[in-house]
Amino acid sequence: MKKEQLLFFIGLLMFMSGIYLSTHWAIIGTIIGISGGLILGISSYFSANKKIDQTK
C-alpha cells in the first residue's frame, strides 16, 4: 500500500472515530478528530505532490 493511501485511511478512521467519541468524551474525541483531520490533510498533500511530479 502506498504512503498516501495508508495515511488517508488512518486519517479517515481517526477522524470518524473522533466524531463518534466526541459524543461521549468531548476532549478525547476532539483531539482524535483534529489529529485525523491533520493526517487527512497530509495525505492529500502527498497525493497532490505526486501528481504534480508526474506531469513534469
CSV table of N, CA and C in Angstrom, one decimal:
chain,number,residue,atom,x,y,z
A,1,MET,N,0.8,-1.2,0.0
A,1,MET,CA,0.0,0.0,0.0
A,1,MET,C,0.9,1.2,0.0
A,2,LYS,N,0.5,2.2,-0.8
A,2,LYS,CA,1.3,3.4,-0.9
A,2,LYS,C,1.1,4.3,0.3
A,3,LYS,N,2.1,5.2,0.5
A,3,LYS,CA,2.1,6.1,1.7
A,3,LYS,C,0.9,7.0,1.8
A,4,GLU,N,0.5,7.5,0.6
A,4,GLU,CA,-0.7,8.4,0.6
A,4,GLU,C,-2.0,7.6,1.0
A,5,GLN,N,-2.1,6.4,0.5
A,5,GLN,CA,-3.3,5.6,0.8
A,5,GLN,C,-3.4,5.2,2.2
A,6,LEU,N,-2.2,4.8,2.8
A,6,LEU,CA,-2.2,4.5,4.2
A,6,LEU,C,-2.5,5.6,5.1
A,7,LEU,N,-1.9,6.8,4.8
A,7,LEU,CA,-2.2,8.0,5.6
A,7,LEU,C,-3.7,8.4,5.5
A,8,PHE,N,-4.2,8.2,4.3
A,8,PHE,CA,-5.6,8.6,4.1
A,8,PHE,C,-6.6,7.7,4.9
A,9,PHE,N,-6.3,6.4,4.9
A,9,PHE,CA,-7.2,5.5,5.6
A,9,PHE,C,-7.0,5.7,7.1
A,10,ILE,N,-5.8,5.8,7.6
A,10,ILE,CA,-5.6,6.1,9.0
A,10,ILE,C,-6.3,7.4,9.5
A,11,GLY,N,-6.1,8.4,8.7
A,11,GLY,CA,-6.7,9.7,9.0
A,11,GLY,C,-8.2,9.7,9.0
A,12,LEU,N,-8.8,9.0,8.0
A,12,LEU,CA,-10.2,8.9,7.9
A,12,LEU,C,-10.8,8.1,9.1
A,13,LEU,N,-10.1,7.0,9.5
A,13,LEU,CA,-10.5,6.2,10.6
A,13,LEU,C,-10.4,7.0,11.9
A,14,MET,N,-9.4,7.8,12.1
A,14,MET,CA,-9.2,8.6,13.3
A,14,MET,C,-10.2,9.7,13.3
A,15,PHE,N,-10.5,10.3,12.2
A,15,PHE,CA,-11.5,11.4,12.1
A,15,PHE,C,-12.9,11.0,12.4
A,16,MET,N,-13.3,9.8,11.8
A,16,MET,CA,-14.6,9.3,12.1
A,16,MET,C,-14.8,8.8,13.5
A,17,SER,N,-13.7,8.2,14.1
A,17,SER,CA,-13.8,7.7,15.4
A,17,SER,C,-13.8,8.9,16.4
A,18,GLY,N,-13.1,10.0,16.0
A,18,GLY,CA,-13.1,11.2,16.9
A,18,GLY,C,-14.4,11.8,16.9
A,19,ILE,N,-15.2,11.8,15.8
A,19,ILE,CA,-16.5,12.4,15.8
A,19,ILE,C,-17.4,11.5,16.7
A,20,TYR,N,-17.3,10.2,16.6
A,20,TYR,CA,-18.1,9.3,17.4
A,20,TYR,C,-17.8,9.5,18.9
A,21,LEU,N,-16.5,9.5,19.2
A,21,LEU,CA,-16.1,9.6,20.6
A,21,LEU,C,-16.4,11.0,21.2
A,22,SER,N,-16.5,12.0,20.4
A,22,SER,CA,-16.8,13.3,21.0
A,22,SER,C,-18.2,13.4,21.5
A,23,THR,N,-19.1,12.5,21.1
A,23,THR,CA,-20.4,12.5,21.7
A,23,THR,C,-20.4,11.9,23.1
A,24,HIS,N,-19.4,11.2,23.5
A,24,HIS,CA,-19.3,10.6,24.8
A,24,HIS,C,-18.2,11.3,25.7
A,25,TRP,N,-17.0,11.4,25.1
A,25,TRP,CA,-15.9,12.1,25.8
A,25,TRP,C,-15.4,13.2,24.9
A,26,ALA,N,-15.8,14.4,25.3
A,26,ALA,CA,-15.6,15.6,24.4
A,26,ALA,C,-14.2,15.9,24.1
A,27,ILE,N,-13.3,15.9,25.1
A,27,ILE,CA,-11.9,16.3,24.9
A,27,ILE,C,-11.2,15.3,24.1
A,28,ILE,N,-11.3,14.0,24.5
A,28,ILE,CA,-10.6,13.0,23.8
A,28,ILE,C,-11.0,12.8,22.4
A,29,GLY,N,-12.3,12.9,22.1
A,29,GLY,CA,-12.9,12.8,20.8
A,29,GLY,C,-12.4,13.9,19.9
A,30,THR,N,-12.4,15.1,20.5
A,30,THR,CA,-11.9,16.3,19.7
A,30,THR,C,-10.5,16.2,19.3
A,31,ILE,N,-9.6,15.8,20.2
A,31,ILE,CA,-8.2,15.6,19.9
A,31,ILE,C,-8.0,14.6,18.9
A,32,ILE,N,-8.7,13.4,19.0
A,32,ILE,CA,-8.6,12.4,17.9
A,32,ILE,C,-9.1,12.9,16.6
A,33,GLY,N,-10.2,13.6,16.6
A,33,GLY,CA,-10.8,14.1,15.4
A,33,GLY,C,-9.9,15.1,14.7
A,34,ILE,N,-9.3,16.0,15.5
A,34,ILE,CA,-8.4,17.0,14.9
A,34,ILE,C,-7.1,16.3,14.3
A,35,SER,N,-6.6,15.3,15.1
A,35,SER,CA,-5.4,14.6,14.6
A,35,SER,C,-5.7,13.9,13.3
A,36,GLY,N,-6.9,13.3,13.2
A,36,GLY,CA,-7.3,12.6,12.0
A,36,GLY,C,-7.4,13.5,10.8
A,37,GLY,N,-8.0,14.7,11.1
A,37,GLY,CA,-8.1,15.7,10.0
A,37,GLY,C,-6.7,16.2,9.5
A,38,LEU,N,-5.8,16.3,10.5
A,38,LEU,CA,-4.4,16.7,10.1
A,38,LEU,C,-3.8,15.6,9.2
A,39,ILE,N,-4.0,14.4,9.6
A,39,ILE,CA,-3.4,13.3,8.8
A,39,ILE,C,-4.1,13.2,7.4
A,40,LEU,N,-5.4,13.5,7.3
A,40,LEU,CA,-6.0,13.5,6.0
A,40,LEU,C,-5.4,14.7,5.2
A,41,GLY,N,-5.1,15.8,5.8
A,41,GLY,CA,-4.5,16.9,5.0
A,41,GLY,C,-3.1,16.5,4.5
A,42,ILE,N,-2.4,15.9,5.4
A,42,ILE,CA,-1.0,15.4,5.0
A,42,ILE,C,-1.1,14.5,3.8
A,43,SER,N,-2.0,13.5,3.9
A,43,SER,CA,-2.1,12.6,2.8
A,43,SER,C,-2.5,13.2,1.5
A,44,SER,N,-3.4,14.2,1.5
A,44,SER,CA,-3.8,14.9,0.3
A,44,SER,C,-2.6,15.7,-0.2
A,45,TYR,N,-1.8,16.3,0.6
A,45,TYR,CA,-0.6,17.0,0.2
A,45,TYR,C,0.4,16.0,-0.6
A,46,PHE,N,0.6,14.8,0.0
A,46,PHE,CA,1.5,13.9,-0.7
A,46,PHE,C,0.9,13.4,-2.0
A,47,SER,N,-0.5,13.2,-2.0
A,47,SER,CA,-1.1,12.8,-3.3
A,47,SER,C,-1.0,13.9,-4.4
A,48,ALA,N,-1.3,15.1,-4.0
A,48,ALA,CA,-1.2,16.2,-5.0
A,48,ALA,C,0.3,16.4,-5.4
A,49,ASN,N,1.2,16.3,-4.5
A,49,ASN,CA,2.6,16.5,-4.8
A,49,ASN,C,3.1,15.4,-5.8
A,50,LYS,N,2.6,14.2,-5.6
A,50,LYS,CA,3.0,13.1,-6.5
A,50,LYS,C,2.4,13.4,-7.9
A,51,LYS,N,1.2,13.9,-8.0
A,51,LYS,CA,0.6,14.1,-9.3
A,51,LYS,C,1.3,15.3,-10.0
A,52,ILE,N,1.8,16.3,-9.3
A,52,ILE,CA,2.5,17.4,-9.9
A,52,ILE,C,3.8,16.9,-10.4
A,53,ASP,N,4.5,16.0,-9.7
A,53,ASP,CA,5.8,15.5,-10.1
A,53,ASP,C,5.6,14.6,-11.4
A,54,GLN,N,4.5,13.9,-11.6
A,54,GLN,CA,4.3,13.1,-12.7
A,54,GLN,C,4.1,13.9,-14.0
A,55,THR,N,3.5,15.1,-13.9
A,55,THR,CA,3.2,15.9,-15.0
A,55,THR,C,4.5,16.7,-15.6
A,56,LYS,N,5.5,16.8,-14.8
A,56,LYS,CA,6.7,17.5,-15.2
A,56,LYS,C,7.5,16.7,-16.2
